[in-house]
PDB file of C-alpha atoms and ligand atoms in Angstrom:
ATOM      1  CA  MET A   1     168.655 -18.527 -86.669  1.00 62.00           C
ATOM      2  CA  SER A   2     171.876 -19.934 -88.126  1.00 62.00           C
ATOM      3  CA  GLU A   3     175.259 -18.872 -86.702  1.00 60.00           C
ATOM      4  CA  ASN A   4     175.889 -16.385 -89.493  1.00 68.00           C
ATOM      5  CA  GLY A   5     172.656 -14.529 -88.668  1.00 78.00           C
ATOM      6  CA  ILE A   6     170.837 -15.748 -91.763  1.00 90.00           C
ATOM      7  CA  ARG A   7     167.258 -16.760 -91.030  1.00 95.00           C
ATOM      8  CA  LEU A   8     165.913 -19.818 -92.791  1.00 98.00           C
ATOM      9  CA  ALA A   9     162.273 -20.636 -93.518  1.00 98.00           C
ATOM     10  CA  GLY A  10     160.557 -22.738 -96.149  1.00 98.00           C
ATOM     11  CA  VAL A  11     157.567 -24.770 -97.229  1.00 98.00           C
ATOM     12  CA  ILE A  12     157.020 -28.497 -96.725  1.00 98.00           C
ATOM     13  CA  GLY A  13     154.704 -30.450 -99.003  1.00 97.00           C
ATOM     14  CA  SER A  14     154.683 -33.327-101.460  1.00 97.00           C
ATOM     15  CA  PRO A  15     154.842 -32.594-104.334  1.00 95.00           C
ATOM     16  CA  ILE A  16     156.237 -29.095-103.845  1.00 95.00           C
ATOM     17  CA  ALA A  17     157.597 -28.038-107.246  1.00 93.00           C
ATOM     18  CA  HIS A  18     154.366 -26.177-108.155  1.00 89.00           C
ATOM     19  CA  SER A  19     154.398 -24.038-104.987  1.00 93.00           C
ATOM     20  CA  ARG A  20     154.599 -20.291-105.531  1.00 94.00           C
ATOM     21  CA  SER A  21     155.599 -19.628-101.930  1.00 97.00           C
ATOM     22  CA  PRO A  22     159.400 -19.687-102.556  1.00 97.00           C
ATOM     23  CA  GLN A  23     158.957 -17.064-105.290  1.00 97.00           C
ATOM     24  CA  LEU A  24     156.752 -14.955-103.009  1.00 98.00           C
ATOM     25  CA  HIS A  25     158.925 -15.043 -99.883  1.00 98.00           C
ATOM     26  CA  GLY A  26     162.066 -14.651-102.020  1.00 98.00           C
ATOM     27  CA  TYR A  27     160.568 -11.498-103.540  1.00 98.00           C
ATOM     28  CA  TRP A  28     159.786 -10.006-100.088  1.00 98.00           C
ATOM     29  CA  LEU A  29     163.210 -10.958 -98.676  1.00 98.00           C
ATOM     30  CA  ARG A  30     164.952  -9.162-101.554  1.00 97.00           C
ATOM     31  CA  LYS A  31     162.612  -6.175-101.447  1.00 97.00           C
ATOM     32  CA  LEU A  32     163.031  -5.683 -97.695  1.00 98.00           C
ATOM     33  CA  GLY A  33     166.791  -6.382 -97.778  1.00 97.00           C
ATOM     34  CA  ILE A  34     166.553  -9.213 -95.231  1.00 96.00           C
ATOM     35  CA  ARG A  35     169.353 -11.770 -94.913  1.00 95.00           C
ATOM     36  CA  GLY A  36     167.310 -14.936 -95.203  1.00 96.00           C
ATOM     37  CA  HIS A  37     166.300 -17.836 -97.417  1.00 97.00           C
ATOM     38  CA  TYR A  38     162.983 -19.597 -98.062  1.00 98.00           C
ATOM     39  CA  ILE A  39     163.375 -23.174 -99.254  1.00 98.00           C
ATOM     40  CA  PRO A  40     160.902 -25.657-100.815  1.00 98.00           C
ATOM     41  CA  MET A  41     161.121 -29.116 -99.219  1.00 98.00           C
ATOM     42  CA  ASP A  42     159.527 -32.279-100.607  1.00 98.00           C
ATOM     43  CA  VAL A  43     158.935 -34.484 -97.563  1.00 98.00           C
ATOM     44  CA  ALA A  44     157.101 -37.843 -97.534  1.00 98.00           C
ATOM     45  CA  PRO A  45     154.318 -38.255 -94.934  1.00 97.00           C
ATOM     46  CA  GLU A  46     156.297 -40.872 -92.982  1.00 97.00           C
ATOM     47  CA  ASP A  47     159.236 -38.447 -92.585  1.00 98.00           C
ATOM     48  CA  LEU A  48     157.229 -35.338 -91.652  1.00 98.00           C
ATOM     49  CA  VAL A  49     157.573 -35.461 -87.863  1.00 97.00           C
ATOM     50  CA  GLU A  50     161.294 -36.232 -87.938  1.00 97.00           C
ATOM     51  CA  VAL A  51     162.057 -33.505 -90.483  1.00 98.00           C
ATOM     52  CA  VAL A  52     160.036 -30.808 -88.676  1.00 98.00           C
ATOM     53  CA  ARG A  53     161.706 -31.618 -85.335  1.00 97.00           C
ATOM     54  CA  ALA A  54     165.169 -31.342 -86.922  1.00 97.00           C
ATOM     55  CA  LEU A  55     164.651 -27.989 -88.675  1.00 97.00           C
ATOM     56  CA  PRO A  56     165.096 -25.614 -85.687  1.00 96.00           C
ATOM     57  CA  LYS A  57     168.484 -27.233 -85.052  1.00 94.00           C
ATOM     58  CA  ALA A  58     169.474 -26.374 -88.627  1.00 94.00           C
ATOM     59  CA  GLY A  59     168.731 -22.646 -88.231  1.00 93.00           C
ATOM     60  CA  PHE A  60     165.095 -22.574 -89.353  1.00 97.00           C
ATOM     61  CA  VAL A  61     162.775 -20.040 -87.714  1.00 97.00           C
ATOM     62  CA  GLY A  62     159.630 -21.628 -89.135  1.00 98.00           C
ATOM     63  CA  VAL A  63     157.955 -23.198 -92.146  1.00 98.00           C
ATOM     64  CA  ASN A  64     154.763 -23.226 -94.141  1.00 98.00           C
ATOM     65  CA  ILE A  65     152.993 -26.552 -94.454  1.00 97.00           C
ATOM     66  CA  THR A  66     150.999 -27.552 -97.500  1.00 96.00           C
ATOM     67  CA  ILE A  67     149.248 -30.574 -99.042  1.00 92.00           C
ATOM     68  CA  PRO A  68     149.230 -33.357 -97.827  1.00 94.00           C
ATOM     69  CA  HIS A  69     150.604 -32.465 -94.385  1.00 96.00           C
ATOM     70  CA  LYS A  70     148.338 -29.700 -93.048  1.00 96.00           C
ATOM     71  CA  GLU A  71     146.327 -31.946 -90.690  1.00 95.00           C
ATOM     72  CA  ARG A  72     149.037 -34.385 -89.675  1.00 96.00           C
ATOM     73  CA  VAL A  73     151.475 -31.619 -88.717  1.00 97.00           C
ATOM     74  CA  LEU A  74     149.355 -30.758 -85.656  1.00 97.00           C
ATOM     75  CA  GLU A  75     150.898 -33.853 -84.029  1.00 96.00           C
ATOM     76  CA  VAL A  76     154.313 -32.186 -83.909  1.00 97.00           C
ATOM     77  CA  ALA A  77     153.105 -28.897 -82.451  1.00 98.00           C
ATOM     78  CA  ASP A  78     153.538 -27.976 -78.777  1.00 98.00           C
ATOM     79  CA  LEU A  79     151.088 -25.063 -79.074  1.00 98.00           C
ATOM     80  CA  ILE A  80     148.188 -24.822 -81.503  1.00 98.00           C
ATOM     81  CA  SER A  81     146.269 -21.586 -82.138  1.00 97.00           C
ATOM     82  CA  ASP A  82     142.501 -21.634 -81.562  1.00 95.00           C
ATOM     83  CA  ARG A  83     141.755 -21.189 -85.245  1.00 95.00           C
ATOM     84  CA  ALA A  84     144.106 -24.039 -86.266  1.00 97.00           C
ATOM     85  CA  THR A  85     142.418 -26.239 -83.651  1.00 96.00           C
ATOM     86  CA  LEU A  86     138.944 -25.378 -84.967  1.00 94.00           C
ATOM     87  CA  ILE A  87     139.977 -25.847 -88.592  1.00 96.00           C
ATOM     88  CA  GLY A  88     141.867 -29.035 -87.744  1.00 96.00           C
ATOM     89  CA  ALA A  89     144.877 -28.060 -89.843  1.00 96.00           C
ATOM     90  CA  ALA A  90     147.897 -25.746 -89.808  1.00 98.00           C
ATOM     91  CA  ASN A  91     149.736 -24.008 -92.638  1.00 98.00           C
ATOM     92  CA  THR A  92     152.307 -22.050 -90.610  1.00 98.00           C
ATOM     93  CA  LEU A  93     154.775 -23.239 -87.976  1.00 98.00           C
ATOM     94  CA  ILE A  94     156.827 -20.914 -85.801  1.00 98.00           C
ATOM     95  CA  PHE A  95     159.911 -22.355 -84.111  1.00 98.00           C
ATOM     96  CA  ARG A  96     160.112 -20.395 -80.874  1.00 96.00           C
ATOM     97  CA  LYS A  97     163.302 -19.495 -79.052  1.00 94.00           C
ATOM     98  CA  ASP A  98     162.220 -21.659 -76.083  1.00 95.00           C
ATOM     99  CA  GLY A  99     162.229 -24.699 -78.401  1.00 95.00           C
ATOM    100  CA  LYS A 100     158.436 -24.961 -78.663  1.00 97.00           C
ATOM    101  CA  ILE A 101     156.737 -25.404 -82.040  1.00 98.00           C
ATOM    102  CA  HIS A 102     153.711 -23.152 -82.523  1.00 98.00           C
ATOM    103  CA  ALA A 103     151.166 -24.129 -85.216  1.00 98.00           C
ATOM    104  CA  ASP A 104     148.779 -21.622 -86.764  1.00 98.00           C
ATOM    105  CA  ASN A 105     146.393 -21.490 -89.697  1.00 98.00           C
ATOM    106  CA  THR A 106     146.474 -18.238 -91.677  1.00 98.00           C
ATOM    107  CA  ASP A 107     144.266 -19.327 -94.618  1.00 98.00           C
ATOM    108  CA  GLY A 108     141.164 -17.677 -93.159  1.00 98.00           C
ATOM    109  CA  TYR A 109     143.083 -14.469 -92.475  1.00 98.00           C
ATOM    110  CA  GLY A 110     144.355 -14.496 -96.078  1.00 98.00           C
ATOM    111  CA  PHE A 111     140.839 -15.105 -97.362  1.00 98.00           C
ATOM    112  CA  LEU A 112     139.371 -12.138 -95.442  1.00 98.00           C
ATOM    113  CA  GLU A 113     142.212  -9.733 -96.234  1.00 98.00           C
ATOM    114  CA  ASN A 114     141.907 -10.577 -99.929  1.00 98.00           C
ATOM    115  CA  LEU A 115     138.188  -9.800 -99.930  1.00 98.00           C
ATOM    116  CA  ARG A 116     138.739  -6.564 -98.002  1.00 97.00           C
ATOM    117  CA  GLN A 117     141.443  -5.474-100.437  1.00 97.00           C
ATOM    118  CA  GLN A 118     139.801  -6.502-103.707  1.00 97.00           C
ATOM    119  CA  ALA A 119     136.198  -5.733-102.789  1.00 97.00           C
ATOM    120  CA  PRO A 120     136.466  -2.559-100.676  1.00 95.00           C
ATOM    121  CA  GLY A 121     133.434  -2.115 -98.462  1.00 95.00           C
ATOM    122  CA  TRP A 122     132.775  -5.863 -98.309  1.00 97.00           C
ATOM    123  CA  GLU A 123     131.478  -7.010 -94.957  1.00 97.00           C
ATOM    124  CA  ALA A 124     130.735 -10.572 -93.929  1.00 98.00           C
ATOM    125  CA  SER A 125     127.747  -9.290 -91.954  1.00 98.00           C
ATOM    126  CA  ALA A 126     126.065  -7.953 -95.121  1.00 97.00           C
ATOM    127  CA  GLY A 127     124.179 -11.228 -95.584  1.00 97.00           C
ATOM    128  CA  PRO A 128     124.422 -15.007 -95.791  1.00 98.00           C
ATOM    129  CA  ALA A 129     127.373 -16.584 -97.586  1.00 98.00           C
ATOM    130  CA  LEU A 130     127.319 -19.585 -99.911  1.00 98.00           C
ATOM    131  CA  VAL A 131     130.398 -21.792 -99.710  1.00 98.00           C
ATOM    132  CA  LEU A 132     130.939 -24.433-102.390  1.00 98.00           C
ATOM    133  CA  GLY A 133     133.103 -27.336-101.220  1.00 98.00           C
ATOM    134  CA  ALA A 134     133.944 -28.862 -97.851  1.00 97.00           C
ATOM    135  CA  GLY A 135     137.644 -29.686 -98.020  1.00 93.00           C
ATOM    136  CA  GLY A 136     140.493 -28.156 -96.033  1.00 90.00           C
ATOM    137  CA  ALA A 137     140.180 -24.709 -97.609  1.00 95.00           C
ATOM    138  CA  ALA A 138     136.420 -24.661 -96.943  1.00 97.00           C
ATOM    139  CA  ARG A 139     136.983 -25.260 -93.223  1.00 96.00           C
ATOM    140  CA  ALA A 140     139.246 -22.188 -93.059  1.00 97.00           C
ATOM    141  CA  VAL A 141     136.789 -20.091 -95.100  1.00 98.00           C
ATOM    142  CA  VAL A 142     133.743 -21.090 -93.005  1.00 98.00           C
ATOM    143  CA  CYS A 143     135.650 -20.383 -89.788  1.00 97.00           C
ATOM    144  CA  ALA A 144     136.719 -16.940 -91.080  1.00 98.00           C
ATOM    145  CA  LEU A 145     133.243 -16.000 -92.352  1.00 98.00           C
ATOM    146  CA  LEU A 146     131.609 -16.906 -89.026  1.00 98.00           C
ATOM    147  CA  ASP A 147     134.301 -15.064 -87.069  1.00 96.00           C
ATOM    148  CA  ALA A 148     133.860 -12.006 -89.273  1.00 98.00           C
ATOM    149  CA  GLY A 149     130.124 -11.917 -88.556  1.00 98.00           C
ATOM    150  CA  ALA A 150     128.366 -13.719 -91.423  1.00 98.00           C
ATOM    151  CA  PRO A 151     124.819 -14.269 -90.167  1.00 98.00           C
ATOM    152  CA  ARG A 152     124.645 -17.678 -91.897  1.00 98.00           C
ATOM    153  CA  VAL A 153     126.871 -19.863 -94.052  1.00 98.00           C
ATOM    154  CA  ILE A 154     125.124 -22.083 -96.577  1.00 98.00           C
ATOM    155  CA  LEU A 155     127.457 -24.967 -97.295  1.00 98.00           C
ATOM    156  CA  THR A 156     127.259 -27.434-100.153  1.00 98.00           C
ATOM    157  CA  ASN A 157     129.552 -30.222-101.260  1.00 98.00           C
ATOM    158  CA  ARG A 158     129.465 -33.113-103.720  1.00 98.00           C
ATOM    159  CA  THR A 159     130.069 -35.441-100.761  1.00 98.00           C
ATOM    160  CA  ARG A 160     127.390 -34.155 -98.372  1.00 98.00           C
ATOM    161  CA  VAL A 161     128.748 -35.875 -95.278  1.00 98.00           C
ATOM    162  CA  ARG A 162     131.898 -33.687 -95.355  1.00 97.00           C
ATOM    163  CA  ALA A 163     129.704 -30.571 -95.256  1.00 98.00           C
ATOM    164  CA  GLU A 164     127.727 -32.076 -92.380  1.00 98.00           C
ATOM    165  CA  GLN A 165     130.951 -32.638 -90.479  1.00 97.00           C
ATOM    166  CA  ILE A 166     131.783 -28.934 -90.835  1.00 97.00           C
ATOM    167  CA  GLN A 167     128.297 -28.066 -89.584  1.00 98.00           C
ATOM    168  CA  ALA A 168     128.840 -30.365 -86.592  1.00 97.00           C
ATOM    169  CA  ASP A 169     132.165 -28.628 -85.858  1.00 96.00           C
ATOM    170  CA  PHE A 170     131.074 -25.019 -86.416  1.00 96.00           C
ATOM    171  CA  GLY A 171     127.476 -25.019 -85.250  1.00 95.00           C
ATOM    172  CA  GLN A 172     124.012 -23.989 -86.280  1.00 93.00           C
ATOM    173  CA  ARG A 173     124.932 -20.854 -88.228  1.00 97.00           C
ATOM    174  CA  VAL A 174     126.116 -23.367 -90.870  1.00 98.00           C
ATOM    175  CA  GLU A 175     123.333 -24.776 -93.034  1.00 98.00           C
ATOM    176  CA  VAL A 176     123.979 -27.709 -95.378  1.00 98.00           C
ATOM    177  CA  VAL A 177     122.221 -27.985 -98.734  1.00 98.00           C
ATOM    178  CA  ASP A 178     122.548 -30.690-101.395  1.00 97.00           C
ATOM    179  CA  TRP A 179     125.139 -30.085-104.115  1.00 97.00           C
ATOM    180  CA  VAL A 180     122.449 -30.267-106.809  1.00 96.00           C
ATOM    181  CA  GLN A 181     120.439 -27.579-104.964  1.00 96.00           C
ATOM    182  CA  ALA A 182     123.336 -25.104-104.722  1.00 96.00           C
ATOM    183  CA  GLY A 183     121.957 -22.909-107.522  1.00 96.00           C
ATOM    184  CA  ASN A 184     118.798 -22.202-105.466  1.00 96.00           C
ATOM    185  CA  ALA A 185     120.822 -20.537-102.709  1.00 96.00           C
ATOM    186  CA  VAL A 186     122.691 -18.171-105.060  1.00 97.00           C
ATOM    187  CA  GLU A 187     120.059 -15.423-105.061  1.00 95.00           C
ATOM    188  CA  GLU A 188     119.897 -14.982-101.286  1.00 95.00           C
ATOM    189  CA  VAL A 189     123.605 -14.530-100.587  1.00 98.00           C
ATOM    190  CA  ALA A 190     125.850 -11.488-100.246  1.00 97.00           C
ATOM    191  CA  THR A 191     129.033 -13.552-100.647  1.00 98.00           C
ATOM    192  CA  LEU A 192     129.721 -16.644-102.756  1.00 98.00           C
ATOM    193  CA  VAL A 193     132.972 -18.594-102.425  1.00 98.00           C
ATOM    194  CA  ASN A 194     134.217 -21.502-104.513  1.00 98.00           C
ATOM    195  CA  THR A 195     136.539 -23.629-102.395  1.00 98.00           C
ATOM    196  CA  THR A 196     136.393 -26.680-104.678  1.00 97.00           C
ATOM    197  CA  SER A 197     139.119 -27.441-107.181  1.00 95.00           C
ATOM    198  CA  LEU A 198     136.565 -27.188-110.015  1.00 97.00           C
ATOM    199  CA  GLY A 199     137.589 -24.635-112.643  1.00 96.00           C
ATOM    200  CA  MET A 200     141.274 -25.153-111.979  1.00 94.00           C
ATOM    201  CA  THR A 201     143.496 -25.878-114.982  1.00 93.00           C
ATOM    202  CA  GLY A 202     143.145 -29.608-115.739  1.00 94.00           C
ATOM    203  CA  GLN A 203     139.948 -29.995-113.646  1.00 95.00           C
ATOM    204  CA  PRO A 204     136.300 -29.989-114.824  1.00 97.00           C
ATOM    205  CA  GLU A 205     134.427 -26.670-114.899  1.00 96.00           C
ATOM    206  CA  LEU A 206     132.224 -25.580-112.001  1.00 97.00           C
ATOM    207  CA  ARG A 207     128.645 -26.007-113.243  1.00 94.00           C
ATOM    208  CA  VAL A 208     126.559 -24.563-110.410  1.00 95.00           C
ATOM    209  CA  PRO A 209     123.730 -22.498-112.020  1.00 95.00           C
ATOM    210  CA  LEU A 210     124.326 -18.802-111.378  1.00 96.00           C
ATOM    211  CA  ASP A 211     121.129 -17.384-112.920  1.00 95.00           C
ATOM    212  CA  GLY A 212     119.968 -16.036-109.558  1.00 95.00           C
ATOM    213  CA  LEU A 213     123.168 -14.128-108.833  1.00 96.00           C
ATOM    214  CA  ARG A 214     122.397 -10.563-107.718  1.00 95.00           C
ATOM    215  CA  PRO A 215     124.411  -7.545-108.838  1.00 95.00           C
ATOM    216  CA  GLY A 216     126.758  -6.551-106.054  1.00 95.00           C
ATOM    217  CA  THR A 217     127.214 -10.067-104.648  1.00 98.00           C
ATOM    218  CA  VAL A 218     130.896 -10.625-103.937  1.00 98.00           C
ATOM    219  CA  VAL A 219     132.075 -13.784-105.736  1.00 98.00           C
ATOM    220  CA  ASN A 220     135.434 -15.210-104.710  1.00 98.00           C
ATOM    221  CA  ASP A 221     137.123 -18.140-106.433  1.00 98.00           C
ATOM    222  CA  LEU A 222     139.926 -19.710-104.392  1.00 97.00           C
ATOM    223  CA  VAL A 223     141.231 -21.220-107.623  1.00 96.00           C
ATOM    224  CA  TYR A 224     144.001 -18.971-108.964  1.00 93.00           C
ATOM    225  CA  ALA A 225     145.223 -21.019-111.943  1.00 91.00           C
ATOM    226  CA  PRO A 226     143.749 -19.731-114.163  1.00 95.00           C
ATOM    227  CA  LEU A 227     143.391 -16.358-112.496  1.00 95.00           C
ATOM    228  CA  GLN A 228     140.218 -15.529-114.412  1.00 96.00           C
ATOM    229  CA  THR A 229     137.985 -18.595-113.950  1.00 97.00           C
ATOM    230  CA  ARG A 230     134.659 -19.140-115.678  1.00 97.00           C
ATOM    231  CA  LEU A 231     132.920 -18.476-112.339  1.00 98.00           C
ATOM    232  CA  LEU A 232     134.552 -15.036-112.119  1.00 98.00           C
ATOM    233  CA  GLN A 233     133.770 -14.270-115.771  1.00 97.00           C
ATOM    234  CA  VAL A 234     130.083 -15.085-115.301  1.00 97.00           C
ATOM    235  CA  ALA A 235     130.012 -13.133-112.025  1.00 97.00           C
ATOM    236  CA  GLU A 236     131.415 -10.066-113.763  1.00 97.00           C
ATOM    237  CA  GLU A 237     128.938 -10.350-116.654  1.00 97.00           C
ATOM    238  CA  MET A 238     126.076 -10.450-114.134  1.00 96.00           C
ATOM    239  CA  GLY A 239     127.176  -7.347-112.263  1.00 97.00           C
ATOM    240  CA  ALA A 240     128.606  -9.187-109.268  1.00 97.00           C
ATOM    241  CA  VAL A 241     131.994  -8.301-107.779  1.00 98.00           C
ATOM    242  CA  PRO A 242     134.596 -10.898-108.842  1.00 98.00           C
ATOM    243  CA  VAL A 243     137.561 -11.563-106.535  1.00 98.00           C
ATOM    244  CA  ASP A 244     140.320 -13.918-107.666  1.00 97.00           C
ATOM    245  CA  GLY A 245     142.195 -16.378-105.464  1.00 96.00           C
ATOM    246  CA  LEU A 246     145.734 -15.088-105.863  1.00 96.00           C
ATOM    247  CA  GLY A 247     145.342 -12.455-103.164  1.00 97.00           C
ATOM    248  CA  MET A 248     144.442 -15.103-100.571  1.00 97.00           C
ATOM    249  CA  LEU A 249     147.653 -16.939-101.374  1.00 96.00           C
ATOM    250  CA  LEU A 250     149.631 -13.715-100.932  1.00 98.00           C
ATOM    251  CA  HIS A 251     147.882 -12.506 -97.765  1.00 98.00           C
ATOM    252  CA  GLN A 252     148.020 -15.875 -95.967  1.00 98.00           C
ATOM    253  CA  ALA A 253     151.816 -15.668 -96.221  1.00 98.00           C
ATOM    254  CA  VAL A 254     152.086 -12.312 -94.410  1.00 98.00           C
ATOM    255  CA  PRO A 255     151.756 -13.416 -90.731  1.00 98.00           C
ATOM    256  CA  GLY A 256     154.369 -16.170 -91.122  1.00 98.00           C
ATOM    257  CA  PHE A 257     156.829 -13.893 -92.897  1.00 98.00           C
ATOM    258  CA  GLU A 258     156.410 -11.224 -90.225  1.00 98.00           C
ATOM    259  CA  ARG A 259     156.962 -13.681 -87.353  1.00 97.00           C
ATOM    260  CA  TRP A 260     160.004 -15.307 -88.960  1.00 98.00           C
ATOM    261  CA  PHE A 261     161.770 -12.315 -90.435  1.00 97.00           C
ATOM    262  CA  GLY A 262     160.571  -9.454 -88.210  1.00 96.00           C
ATOM    263  CA  MET A 263     159.140  -7.198 -90.918  1.00 97.00           C
ATOM    264  CA  ARG A 264     155.628  -6.993 -92.293  1.00 98.00           C
ATOM    265  CA  PRO A 265     155.566  -7.351 -96.103  1.00 98.00           C
ATOM    266  CA  GLU A 266     153.129  -5.514 -98.384  1.00 97.00           C
ATOM    267  CA  VAL A 267     150.609  -7.225-100.631  1.00 98.00           C
ATOM    268  CA  ASP A 268     150.460  -4.824-103.564  1.00 97.00           C
ATOM    269  CA  GLU A 269     150.271  -4.802-107.341  1.00 96.00           C
ATOM    270  CA  ALA A 270     154.055  -5.224-107.630  1.00 97.00           C
ATOM    271  CA  VAL A 271     154.067  -8.514-105.715  1.00 97.00           C
ATOM    272  CA  ARG A 272     151.042  -9.776-107.657  1.00 96.00           C
ATOM    273  CA  ALA A 273     152.837  -9.007-110.916  1.00 96.00           C
ATOM    274  CA  ALA A 274     156.030 -10.683-109.689  1.00 95.00           C
ATOM    275  CA  ILE A 275     154.179 -13.891-108.824  1.00 94.00           C
ATOM    276  CA  LEU A 276     152.237 -13.912-112.087  1.00 91.00           C
ATOM    277  CA  ARG A 277     155.424 -13.555-114.160  1.00 86.00           C
TER     278      ARG A 277
HETATM  279  P1  NAP B 301     140.526 -30.601-100.760  1.00 53.67           P
HETATM  280  O1  NAP B 301     140.579 -30.674 -99.271  1.00 53.67           O
HETATM  281  O2  NAP B 301     141.071 -31.749-101.557  1.00 53.67           O
HETATM  282  O3  NAP B 301     138.992 -30.339-101.191  1.00 53.67           O
HETATM  283  C1  NAP B 301     138.616 -30.376-102.549  1.00 53.67           C
HETATM  284  C2  NAP B 301     137.166 -29.935-102.672  1.00 53.67           C
HETATM  285  O4  NAP B 301     136.826 -29.916-104.070  1.00 53.67           O
HETATM  286  C3  NAP B 301     136.161 -30.876-101.995  1.00 53.67           C
HETATM  287  O5  NAP B 301     135.068 -30.137-101.515  1.00 53.67           O
HETATM  288  C4  NAP B 301     135.759 -31.784-103.168  1.00 53.67           C
HETATM  289  O6  NAP B 301     134.500 -32.392-102.993  1.00 53.67           O
HETATM  290  C5  NAP B 301     135.678 -30.769-104.280  1.00 53.67           C
HETATM  291  N1  NAP B 301     135.762 -31.411-105.591  1.00 53.67           N
HETATM  292  C6  NAP B 301     136.848 -31.932-106.195  1.00 53.67           C
HETATM  293  N2  NAP B 301     136.517 -32.451-107.407  1.00 53.67           N
HETATM  294  C7  NAP B 301     135.175 -32.267-107.548  1.00 53.67           C
HETATM  295  C8  NAP B 301     134.238 -32.580-108.578  1.00 53.67           C
HETATM  296  N3  NAP B 301     134.619 -33.204-109.711  1.00 53.67           N
HETATM  297  N4  NAP B 301     132.942 -32.216-108.412  1.00 53.67           N
HETATM  298  C9  NAP B 301     132.546 -31.579-107.268  1.00 53.67           C
HETATM  299  N5  NAP B 301     133.393 -31.262-106.264  1.00 53.67           N
HETATM  300  C10 NAP B 301     134.688 -31.591-106.400  1.00 53.67           C
HETATM  301  O7  NAP B 301     141.319 -29.322-101.292  1.00 53.67           O
HETATM  302  P2  NAP B 301     141.506 -27.892-100.573  1.00 53.67           P
HETATM  303  O8  NAP B 301     142.821 -27.856 -99.891  1.00 53.67           O
HETATM  304  O9  NAP B 301     140.284 -27.594 -99.801  1.00 53.67           O
HETATM  305  O10 NAP B 301     141.625 -26.924-101.844  1.00 53.67           O
HETATM  306  C11 NAP B 301     140.509 -26.693-102.678  1.00 53.67           C
HETATM  307  C12 NAP B 301     140.834 -25.647-103.741  1.00 53.67           C
HETATM  308  O11 NAP B 301     141.141 -24.404-103.125  1.00 53.67           O
HETATM  309  C13 NAP B 301     142.042 -25.981-104.626  1.00 53.67           C
HETATM  310  O12 NAP B 301     141.751 -25.549-105.927  1.00 53.67           O
HETATM  311  C14 NAP B 301     143.158 -25.152-104.032  1.00 53.67           C
HETATM  312  O13 NAP B 301     144.147 -24.811-104.985  1.00 53.67           O
HETATM  313  C15 NAP B 301     142.380 -23.918-103.607  1.00 53.67           C
HETATM  314  N6  NAP B 301     143.045 -23.182-102.516  1.00 53.67           N
HETATM  315  C16 NAP B 301     143.424 -21.915-102.769  1.00 53.67           C
HETATM  316  C17 NAP B 301     144.021 -21.178-101.772  1.00 53.67           C
HETATM  317  C18 NAP B 301     144.438 -19.773-102.063  1.00 53.67           C
HETATM  318  O14 NAP B 301     145.262 -19.236-101.323  1.00 53.67           O
HETATM  319  N7  NAP B 301     143.882 -19.147-103.076  1.00 53.67           N
HETATM  320  C19 NAP B 301     144.241 -21.734-100.492  1.00 53.67           C
HETATM  321  C20 NAP B 301     143.813 -23.049-100.255  1.00 53.67           C
HETATM  322  C21 NAP B 301     143.218 -23.766-101.296  1.00 53.67           C
HETATM  323  P3  NAP B 301     134.389 -33.865-102.344  1.00 53.67           P
HETATM  324  O15 NAP B 301     134.465 -33.662-100.860  1.00 53.67           O
HETATM  325  O16 NAP B 301     133.082 -34.372-102.816  1.00 53.67           O
HETATM  326  O17 NAP B 301     135.556 -34.674-102.881  1.00 53.67           O
END
């Protein structure tokens, strides 16, 4: 904390201009009447370690970490949570009073809370899950689904070897299928999650065949720009339960905010509307 009692936090990435986190944390700080600031910081990979080490001395209580630093930042941490270790990446740093840097990964928490909020009654244990993609977000999603009791996670990725690496890290409840076979798995799952960047503004559409989708299957797109992706539109038309990706972004921010600023913020319609404005 700085001398004047104002707590500082922020987000480090490169580029960082597109990040919605400053808007989100700024909204909560104002709403809760907390004396604090949340600052976006564009930091080059070669400067990451030096910048992170200097921040506590400048009054920072912690930071979020985003692309491309989520894996590399583990090098600076003195303590790494189990889930960040398993995922191999951190998105939240807490600068402790004893000088130690604690790294955590709250993406999986945000993913689960979003599903629980937007698809009430959803349970990971209801049946197998199909996860499309095997990047950083997929690792957090697979970890969360297994933790929450999914009996099996069927994983598919354009580059199969990345999916196989996740299977090697997370064990036999993860089953890898070829990207071109993904459509065949759709009918047996209770949960379907797109963790690829397909469907995002400026990216190609996701073309996995959804003919087998069962009514009631919970379909979550991590893409939140646009909010209503083609995947979610098709899911809705077929009687599935569409869940957009914005809520994950909002929920993953809660644990960091609470640790840094001492109050737990709400994820409600008002904050969604504020971020969408
Ligand atoms: P990443 O590590 O770069 O992974 C990208 C994934 O997309 C990989 O599986 C990649 O497959 C796949 N992909 C990209 N282009 C493709 C194409 N043309 N055809 C097939 N697959 C393709 O990125 P990430 O950090 O995991 O993020 C992935 C997405 O999740 C992004 O859209 C991001 O915005 C979103 N996300 C949302 C939240 C949220 O809070 N809602 C949080 C985290 C991430 P290959 O391995 O074959 O390249």
